[in-house]
Amino acid sequence: MSRPIHCAPLRRGTAAACAALLFVALASGTGTAADPTPSPSATTPSATGDTGLAGLDPRITEIMRKPDYRNAQWGLLQTDPDNGRVVHSLFPEQFFIPGSTAKLISVSGPWHTLGADHRFVTPLYAVGARDGATLTGDLDLVAQGDLTMGGRTRPDGTVAYTDLDHTYANDFPGATLTPENPLAGIDLLARQVRDSGITRVDGDVIVDSRLFLPDPELVPTPTPLIINDNLIDLLTTPGDRPGANARLDWRPKVAPYQVTSAVKTVAAGKPTAVTVTATDGGTRIRLTGTIAADSAPLLRTSPIGDPAGFGRVALIEALERAGVHVTADPSGPNPVGRLPRDYAGRPRVAAYTSPPYAQYAKLILKVSHNLGANLGICLLAVTAKSDQCPAGFPVLADFLDEAGVDREQAQLMDGRGGNPADRATPQVLVQMLAYWQRTPDARLFREALPILGVDGLLAENCRSCPARGKVFAKTGAAVGGDALNDRLAVGAITIAGYLDKGGSRFDTFYAGVNGASTPGADPTEVLAITNDLAMIAAYLQESS
């Protein structure tokens, strides 16, 4: 396997945060309890539904009994949802660190509550007096929690993604960009203003972000207006020869953001190491370091510190490009004090309509989009008429009750599965998966998951094995440092989804391991564990 199942950052500089996650996870006993974790063994079914390793494909038991997992705890569950029969089961009601398999729950809530066809409509209102082509007043953009604002929308209305998303560019090599213009939605709004007949605004442009309050407990933190995932993309390409300046391109180009580079090209085979530093609230970005002459273009990102302010400037610049002059200083603050209480009676001069929510869910699940998963919690809060993101959790709880999912077998403090408190049993995730098979959206949800050997975070696994294209599954991981032993502590590697068994039968399954470790500190050593989980899924699919 050449690409990791979604992991927390593995760089040594971030190991402390990851280790804190792992310390809480492992110390709390995600194994059986304080006693040493038993090795999997062939058993008869227990009161909790354990079947042990009896009847498992020998290739799976061989993986589980590797010396690398001597201190680890395995969990496994496979069911035939047509009749509820348990095919395989190992500690199905035990808490495991879910990693991003938690997104199966957090994405399901908004999908059900909003609906697969829900579209976010972001309006732009004229607040003031209109005299011909001149508006004396403000243009107010009312943010609606649209995840991409057109920045990933293809001409056919689907949402674009790459197998390793740009949101992971600072953590993993190989992240790439989609070709779509990150400012596409903003540009469309500006053209609509011009088409409405307004060519001059004697006033300001304001981004109204009152939909919900950003909650710092959700990391990354969702905001009502999101452009380019609240990131500046920085693409470094080697120069023509060693010693030459590297070439730099960046997007989206919006004032007052300024980007400079002192990255030098070094000989082929030499180390590539690019550092990004940001000052002045993130608006001054500088790249330093080296890039090898034979290196592929290297993508890095820098966060947008003030998404609303960024959106305001982006819209003013787009209006100017469209032929609408705004007298306000683009570099000024976002003057939220001028916002009206509501927009009753105010003319709507433009609006951007998003693709359906199912497309956003597909993006979140395929690439393990953390911002989008956390955003779903805030959007659920909005459906409860609250601007406090934590109010979304009771809405999610009500949905799980309605869906017949035992929510006491899960505990979540975010939508992404990255909080130290997050836990889920194999059973609750399989229940969530089984729910969707009873709905009209069964196929839509299943195909929104990464497909083994085909796309998303499973694209590079099992590309030539018989199970290729027959496993639809969300992956997850929590990985940090073990300074004591100079290795990596693998809190969890998990996978859960559907096995295409033929004849329109799709078994639900979960496989996961808590408490593994790598031989050394090389992040690529985690790939062996992630590949083991992918192969277990493949062997489950292949087994009769």
XYZ file of C-alpha atoms in Angstrom:
544
model
C 0.000 0.000 0.000
C 1.479 3.372 -1.016
C -0.915 5.640 0.796
C -1.981 5.680 4.446
C -5.474 5.146 5.672
C -6.389 8.546 7.130
C -4.033 9.158 10.023
C -3.407 12.015 12.360
C -0.223 13.968 11.492
C 2.868 11.818 11.904
C 5.552 14.521 11.873
C 7.713 14.615 14.983
C 6.776 18.222 15.576
C 3.136 17.267 16.057
C 3.753 14.069 17.965
C 2.928 15.661 21.309
C -0.667 16.356 20.327
C -1.057 12.902 18.805
C 0.562 11.262 21.814
C -1.895 13.040 24.083
C -4.730 11.524 22.082
C -3.176 8.093 22.299
C -2.405 8.365 25.996
C -6.036 9.086 26.798
C -7.216 6.390 24.396
C -4.932 3.625 25.587
C -4.970 4.489 29.283
C -8.760 4.394 29.311
C -8.699 0.723 28.349
C -10.001 0.452 24.836
C -8.965 -3.195 25.146
C -10.840 -5.488 27.477
C -9.975 -3.654 30.702
C -6.926 -3.090 32.871
C -5.944 -6.736 32.465
C -3.617 -7.731 29.634
C -5.414 -7.951 26.312
C -6.120 -11.553 25.331
C -4.919 -12.771 21.976
C -7.720 -13.663 19.567
C -8.506 -17.355 19.716
C -11.088 -19.745 18.391
C -14.061 -19.674 20.746
C -17.725 -20.464 20.808
C -20.185 -17.551 20.663
C -20.358 -15.625 23.925
C -23.095 -13.595 25.581
C -21.802 -10.535 23.711
C -21.924 -12.303 20.364
C -18.241 -13.233 20.066
C -17.478 -16.010 17.611
C -13.739 -15.544 17.985
C -11.610 -16.634 15.069
C -13.643 -19.756 14.325
C -14.441 -19.972 10.634
C -12.344 -16.977 9.657
C -10.264 -17.062 6.518
C -6.830 -18.330 7.647
C -5.228 -15.346 5.955
C -7.055 -13.089 8.429
C -5.994 -15.050 11.498
C -2.442 -15.029 10.211
C -2.532 -11.221 10.136
C -4.021 -10.918 13.608
C -1.384 -13.214 15.107
C 1.581 -11.288 13.759
C 4.179 -10.376 16.422
C 3.501 -6.718 15.598
C 0.102 -7.070 17.321
C 1.347 -8.827 20.452
C -0.041 -6.071 22.727
C -2.932 -5.003 20.529
C -6.675 -5.591 20.657
C -8.618 -6.654 17.581
C -12.294 -6.090 16.911
C -14.331 -7.603 14.108
C -17.951 -7.825 13.070
C -19.581 -9.005 9.849
C -23.318 -9.399 9.425
C -25.730 -10.340 6.704
C -28.260 -7.482 6.943
C -30.899 -9.372 4.992
C -31.515 -11.701 7.919
C -29.427 -10.226 10.725
C -27.148 -13.249 10.859
C -23.744 -12.640 12.472
C -21.104 -14.075 10.154
C -18.026 -13.207 12.226
C -17.706 -11.411 15.547
C -14.867 -10.489 17.891
C -15.523 -8.092 20.808
C -18.486 -6.454 19.003
C -19.687 -4.438 22.032
C -16.293 -3.175 23.142
C -15.249 0.438 22.747
C -12.548 1.092 20.155
C -10.965 4.355 19.038
C -12.932 5.033 15.848
C -10.686 7.452 14.010
C -12.491 8.635 10.919
C -14.929 5.729 10.897
C -16.817 8.070 13.256
C -17.732 9.991 10.107
C -20.157 7.183 9.266
C -22.252 8.540 12.138
C -21.568 12.265 11.864
C -22.241 12.379 8.110
C -25.356 10.217 8.410
C -27.015 12.768 10.716
C -26.964 15.728 8.288
C -27.665 13.446 5.319
C -30.880 12.251 6.985
C -31.866 15.589 8.560
C -31.160 17.853 5.595
C -31.848 15.271 2.902
C -29.629 13.964 0.116
C -31.046 16.583 -2.271
C -30.648 19.553 0.075
C -28.893 22.519 -1.546
C -27.365 25.456 0.288
C -28.517 28.785 -1.124
C -26.192 31.650 -0.167
C -27.970 34.966 -0.844
C -26.579 38.456 -1.429
C -28.875 41.311 -0.397
C -28.867 44.968 -1.313
C -29.334 46.937 1.915
C -29.856 50.609 1.103
C -31.379 52.837 -1.535
C -31.116 52.079 -5.224
C -30.927 54.874 -7.814
C -30.536 53.369 -11.251
C -27.231 51.541 -11.395
C -26.034 52.913 -8.043
C -26.685 51.336 -4.665
C -26.225 53.710 -1.776
C -25.763 51.211 1.000
C -24.287 47.757 1.424
C -24.208 44.370 -0.219
C -24.636 41.731 2.498
C -23.523 38.163 1.802
C -25.404 35.860 4.195
C -23.272 32.761 4.742
C -25.219 29.495 4.868
C -22.568 26.888 5.728
C -21.864 25.877 2.123
C -18.772 23.657 2.324
C -17.180 24.677 -0.978
C -18.999 27.763 -2.355
C -18.504 26.425 -5.870
C -14.786 25.860 -5.453
C -15.048 22.131 -6.282
C -18.122 22.060 -8.498
C -17.667 20.433 -11.903
C -19.708 21.553 -14.936
C -22.027 18.565 -14.419
C -22.825 19.698 -10.855
C -20.841 17.014 -9.054
C -18.186 17.823 -6.465
C -14.566 17.202 -7.438
C -11.998 15.545 -5.174
C -8.610 13.894 -5.459
C -7.690 10.661 -3.695
C -5.357 12.555 -1.322
C -6.971 15.902 -0.617
C -5.201 19.243 -0.343
C -6.399 19.494 3.268
C -3.756 16.814 4.053
C -0.948 18.480 2.088
C 1.025 19.458 5.196
C 0.845 15.946 6.637
C 1.377 13.570 3.717
C 3.314 13.751 0.452
C 1.347 13.413 -2.739
C -1.652 15.648 -2.013
C -3.007 17.248 -5.183
C -5.411 19.997 -6.204
C -8.649 19.792 -8.123
C -8.666 22.007 -11.241
C -11.755 23.995 -10.277
C -11.481 27.697 -9.407
C -11.785 28.152 -5.607
C -13.480 31.521 -6.196
C -16.082 30.199 -8.649
C -19.064 30.847 -6.359
C -17.873 34.318 -5.432
C -17.330 35.188 -9.097
C -20.829 33.964 -9.964
C -22.353 36.170 -7.265
C -20.467 39.182 -8.589
C -21.685 38.572 -12.136
C -25.252 38.269 -10.891
C -24.950 41.650 -9.148
C -23.822 43.194 -12.437
C -26.651 41.460 -14.285
C -29.099 42.959 -11.777
C -28.098 46.386 -13.103
C -25.884 47.547 -10.228
C -22.549 48.962 -11.352
C -21.656 51.084 -8.315
C -21.933 50.511 -4.562
C -21.573 53.654 -2.464
C -21.139 51.689 0.700
C -19.575 48.432 1.798
C -19.631 44.679 1.295
C -20.339 42.698 4.465
C -20.208 38.983 5.168
C -22.991 38.002 7.549
C -21.702 35.037 9.541
C -24.414 34.893 12.169
C -25.593 31.421 11.109
C -23.534 29.820 13.883
C -20.623 30.668 16.150
C -17.293 28.975 15.455
C -16.617 26.397 18.167
C -12.885 25.986 18.925
C -13.600 22.554 20.419
C -14.169 21.381 16.845
C -10.791 21.104 15.120
C -10.624 22.109 12.313
C -13.164 24.763 13.231
C -16.110 25.242 10.838
C -17.221 28.752 9.877
C -20.441 29.840 8.154
C -18.464 31.034 5.116
C -15.885 28.585 3.782
C -13.791 29.313 0.711
C -11.221 26.738 -0.423
C -11.581 24.902 2.909
C -10.281 28.102 4.574
C -6.826 27.394 3.130
C -4.294 29.064 0.851
C -2.769 26.501 -1.517
C 0.983 26.809 -2.146
C 2.444 24.795 -5.032
C 6.242 24.634 -5.358
C 7.866 23.300 -8.550
C 11.611 22.743 -9.058
C 13.528 25.349 -11.040
C 15.349 24.648 -14.289
C 18.592 23.564 -12.598
C 20.159 23.018 -9.164
C 20.751 26.341 -7.463
C 17.851 28.036 -9.251
C 14.888 29.484 -7.430
C 11.953 27.139 -7.258
C 8.777 28.212 -8.992
C 5.733 29.055 -6.875
C 2.054 29.268 -7.655
C -0.664 29.869 -5.094
C -4.409 30.207 -4.835
C -6.836 31.737 -4.248
C -5.135 35.080 -4.878
C -6.990 37.570 -2.678
C -5.651 40.764 -1.098
C -4.232 41.382 1.455
C -2.639 37.907 1.297
C 0.933 38.034 0.023
C 3.103 34.979 -0.626
C 6.869 34.912 -1.153
C 9.290 32.031 -1.603
C 12.998 31.512 -0.935
C 12.893 27.802 -1.824
C 15.941 26.657 -3.799
C 16.269 23.809 -6.249
C 18.823 21.153 -5.250
C 20.265 18.214 -7.169
C 18.104 15.232 -7.999
C 17.915 12.815 -5.106
C 18.690 15.465 -2.511
C 16.146 16.133 0.275
C 12.993 18.099 -0.399
C 12.007 20.099 2.677
C 9.757 23.136 2.447
C 8.694 25.150 5.494
C 5.718 27.523 5.524
C 5.539 30.427 7.975
C 2.669 32.913 8.265
C 2.549 36.281 10.038
C 0.193 39.275 10.278
C -2.827 37.124 10.983
C -1.828 34.661 8.292
C -1.784 37.271 5.505
C 2.007 37.241 4.997
C 3.145 33.777 3.932
C 6.736 32.782 3.251
C 8.146 29.493 2.006
C 11.726 28.447 2.672
C 13.761 25.284 2.118
C 14.733 23.063 -0.778
C 13.122 20.989 -3.490
C 14.938 18.298 -5.486
C 15.278 18.822 -9.224
C 13.522 15.513 -9.893
C 10.699 16.170 -7.401
C 7.075 16.338 -8.388
C 5.352 19.636 -7.581
C 5.011 19.916 -3.811
C 1.762 21.171 -2.297
C 1.562 22.913 1.049
C -1.241 24.964 2.634
C -1.567 27.888 5.024
C -4.754 28.622 7.004
C -6.987 31.611 6.340
C -7.169 33.337 9.712
C -10.353 35.349 9.135
C -12.674 33.526 6.701
C -15.368 36.235 6.793
C -12.844 39.017 6.179
C -11.257 36.965 3.428
C -14.656 36.439 1.800
C -15.426 40.155 1.984
C -12.244 41.101 0.132
C -12.696 38.265 -2.363
C -16.203 39.499 -3.187
C -15.133 43.137 -3.547
C -12.372 42.099 -5.948
C -14.781 39.860 -7.875
C -17.277 42.720 -8.161
C -14.570 44.949 -9.619
C -13.695 42.255 -12.173
C -17.382 42.003 -13.083
C -17.693 45.776 -13.597
C -19.173 46.784 -10.227
C -17.239 49.470 -8.355
C -17.349 49.449 -4.551
C -16.285 52.662 -2.814
C -15.332 50.957 0.470
C -11.691 50.181 1.205
C -11.163 46.464 0.461
C -8.497 46.282 3.165
C -10.890 47.498 5.843
C -12.595 45.311 8.456
C -15.779 43.340 7.910
C -18.246 45.885 9.382
C -20.722 43.515 11.014
C -22.113 46.339 13.145
C -23.926 47.611 10.037
C -25.860 44.386 9.498
C -29.673 44.618 9.750
C -31.591 42.454 12.204
C -33.052 40.502 9.278
C -33.530 40.812 5.540
C -37.292 41.044 5.324
C -38.177 43.309 2.432
C -34.570 43.626 1.246
C -34.038 42.819 -2.436
C -31.953 39.742 -3.137
C -29.661 40.659 -6.014
C -27.697 37.408 -6.229
C -27.539 33.881 -4.824
C -25.243 30.898 -5.135
C -26.860 27.453 -5.056
C -24.708 24.485 -4.076
C -24.704 20.910 -5.365
C -26.896 18.521 -3.337
C -25.731 17.520 0.139
C -25.112 13.941 -1.015
C -22.272 15.298 -3.139
C -20.718 16.990 -0.097
C -21.167 13.787 1.901
C -19.317 11.909 -0.825
C -16.434 14.392 -0.599
C -16.299 14.042 3.204
C -16.331 10.257 3.113
C -14.065 9.664 0.116
C -11.177 11.856 1.331
C -11.988 11.916 5.069
C -12.670 15.654 4.992
C -12.363 16.725 8.624
C -13.699 20.266 8.229
C -16.775 18.999 6.419
C -17.445 16.362 9.084
C -17.258 18.934 11.875
C -19.380 21.335 9.841
C -22.159 18.750 9.853
C -22.494 19.093 13.633
C -22.961 22.860 13.288
C -25.487 22.415 10.481
C -27.509 20.080 12.707
C -27.504 22.813 15.369
C -28.917 25.253 12.806
C -31.808 22.865 12.121
C -32.566 23.139 15.850
C -32.591 26.958 15.462
C -29.393 27.347 17.466
C -26.181 29.173 16.626
C -24.229 27.003 19.095
C -22.584 24.031 17.380
C -22.885 21.695 20.416
C -26.667 21.913 19.972
C -26.178 19.663 16.963
C -25.382 16.625 19.091
C -28.941 16.213 20.486
C -30.219 16.344 16.892
C -27.752 13.621 15.971
C -28.838 11.597 19.009
C -32.501 11.828 17.997
C -31.650 10.625 14.514
C -29.723 7.629 15.848
C -32.670 6.694 18.057
C -34.987 6.911 15.062
C -32.583 4.844 12.979
C -32.438 2.064 15.555
C -28.764 2.678 16.294
C -27.718 2.124 19.913
C -26.044 5.487 20.494
C -24.818 4.472 23.947
C -22.322 2.319 22.072
C -20.739 5.495 20.708
C -19.343 8.607 22.311
C -18.457 11.617 20.202
C -17.162 15.101 20.933
C -16.702 16.079 17.298
C -17.691 15.011 13.819
C -14.308 13.920 12.504
C -13.424 11.233 15.062
C -10.347 13.043 16.307
C -11.276 13.995 19.863
C -9.534 12.004 22.653
C -12.955 11.063 24.051
C -14.332 9.593 20.818
C -15.203 5.889 20.982
C -17.389 3.474 19.024
C -18.097 -0.237 19.188
C -18.004 -2.419 16.079
C -21.701 -3.035 16.647
C -22.788 0.619 16.541
C -20.954 1.259 13.278
C -22.428 -1.868 11.700
C -25.889 -0.771 12.906
C -25.330 2.598 11.231
C -24.335 0.917 7.990
C -27.289 -1.465 8.159
C -29.684 1.459 8.598
C -28.771 2.887 5.205
C -29.485 -0.421 3.492
C -33.122 -0.056 4.527
C -33.457 3.362 2.867
C -33.925 4.571 -0.728
C -30.433 6.115 -0.490
C -28.739 2.735 0.125
C -26.744 2.696 -3.102
C -25.997 6.422 -2.979
C -24.567 6.119 0.532
C -22.607 2.955 -0.232
C -20.988 4.453 -3.323
C -20.088 7.617 -1.403
C -17.565 5.530 0.562
C -14.001 4.865 -0.632
C -13.915 1.829 -2.929
C -11.114 -0.692 -2.509
C -8.513 -0.309 -5.242
C -10.593 2.326 -7.027
C -10.861 5.706 -5.315
C -10.620 7.813 -2.178
C -8.365 6.701 0.635
C -8.562 3.083 -0.551
C -7.471 3.854 -4.112
C -4.005 2.336 -3.771
C -4.994 -0.787 -1.822
C -5.571 -4.168 -3.413
C -5.548 -2.825 -6.953
C -5.122 -6.267 -8.510
C -6.806 -8.537 -5.965
C -10.177 -10.282 -6.503
C -11.893 -7.948 -4.015
C -11.005 -4.806 -5.984
C -14.131 -2.713 -6.456
C -16.140 -4.949 -4.113
C -15.397 -3.313 -0.750
C -17.010 0.048 0.051
C -15.602 1.305 3.336
C -14.661 4.253 5.510
C -11.208 4.117 7.021
C -9.809 5.697 10.152
C -6.694 5.974 12.292
C -5.110 7.643 15.286
C -1.323 7.646 15.249
C 1.192 9.423 17.428
C 4.679 9.195 18.830
C 6.263 6.850 21.363
C 9.351 8.790 22.483
C 10.240 6.167 25.073
C 10.838 3.483 22.447
C 11.565 5.735 19.444
C 8.658 4.368 17.483
C 5.083 5.250 16.564
C 2.123 4.383 18.755
C -0.827 3.291 16.670
C -3.856 4.038 18.778
C -6.196 2.698 16.139
C -6.475 1.625 12.535
C -10.078 0.892 11.563
C -12.215 0.147 8.532
C -15.985 -0.266 8.248
C -18.396 -0.543 5.374
C -19.948 -2.999 2.918
C -18.781 -6.211 1.292
C -20.264 -6.975 -2.118
C -20.934 -10.712 -1.800
C -22.744 -10.963 -5.135
C -26.416 -11.436 -5.894
C -27.245 -7.946 -4.544
C -26.054 -8.974 -1.066
C -23.927 -6.426 0.758
C -22.674 -7.580 4.154
C -21.923 -4.874 6.705
C -18.554 -5.166 8.425
C -16.077 -3.604 10.818
C -12.438 -4.481 11.445
C -10.121 -2.574 13.744
C -7.050 -2.824 15.923
C -6.212 -0.701 18.963
C -2.847 -0.439 20.667
C -0.467 -1.522 17.914
C 2.977 -0.013 17.392
C 5.572 0.228 14.646
C 9.117 -1.171 14.819
C 10.601 2.305 14.471
C 9.776 5.980 14.028
C 9.463 5.961 10.237
C 5.891 7.038 9.372
C 5.858 4.711 6.370
C 5.896 1.762 8.789
C 2.261 2.569 9.573
C 1.465 1.580 6.005
C 1.978 -2.089 6.849
C -0.780 -1.874 9.479
C -3.159 0.065 7.267
C -2.575 -2.448 4.509
C -3.311 -5.311 6.926
C -6.727 -3.783 7.636
C -7.444 -3.301 3.949
C -6.461 -6.907 3.256
C -8.678 -8.186 6.079
C -11.582 -6.401 4.366
C -10.586 -7.968 1.058
C -10.386 -11.469 2.567
C -13.788 -11.020 4.221
C -15.229 -10.146 0.823
C -13.541 -13.090 -0.890
C -14.557 -15.678 1.728
C -17.719 -17.669 1.184
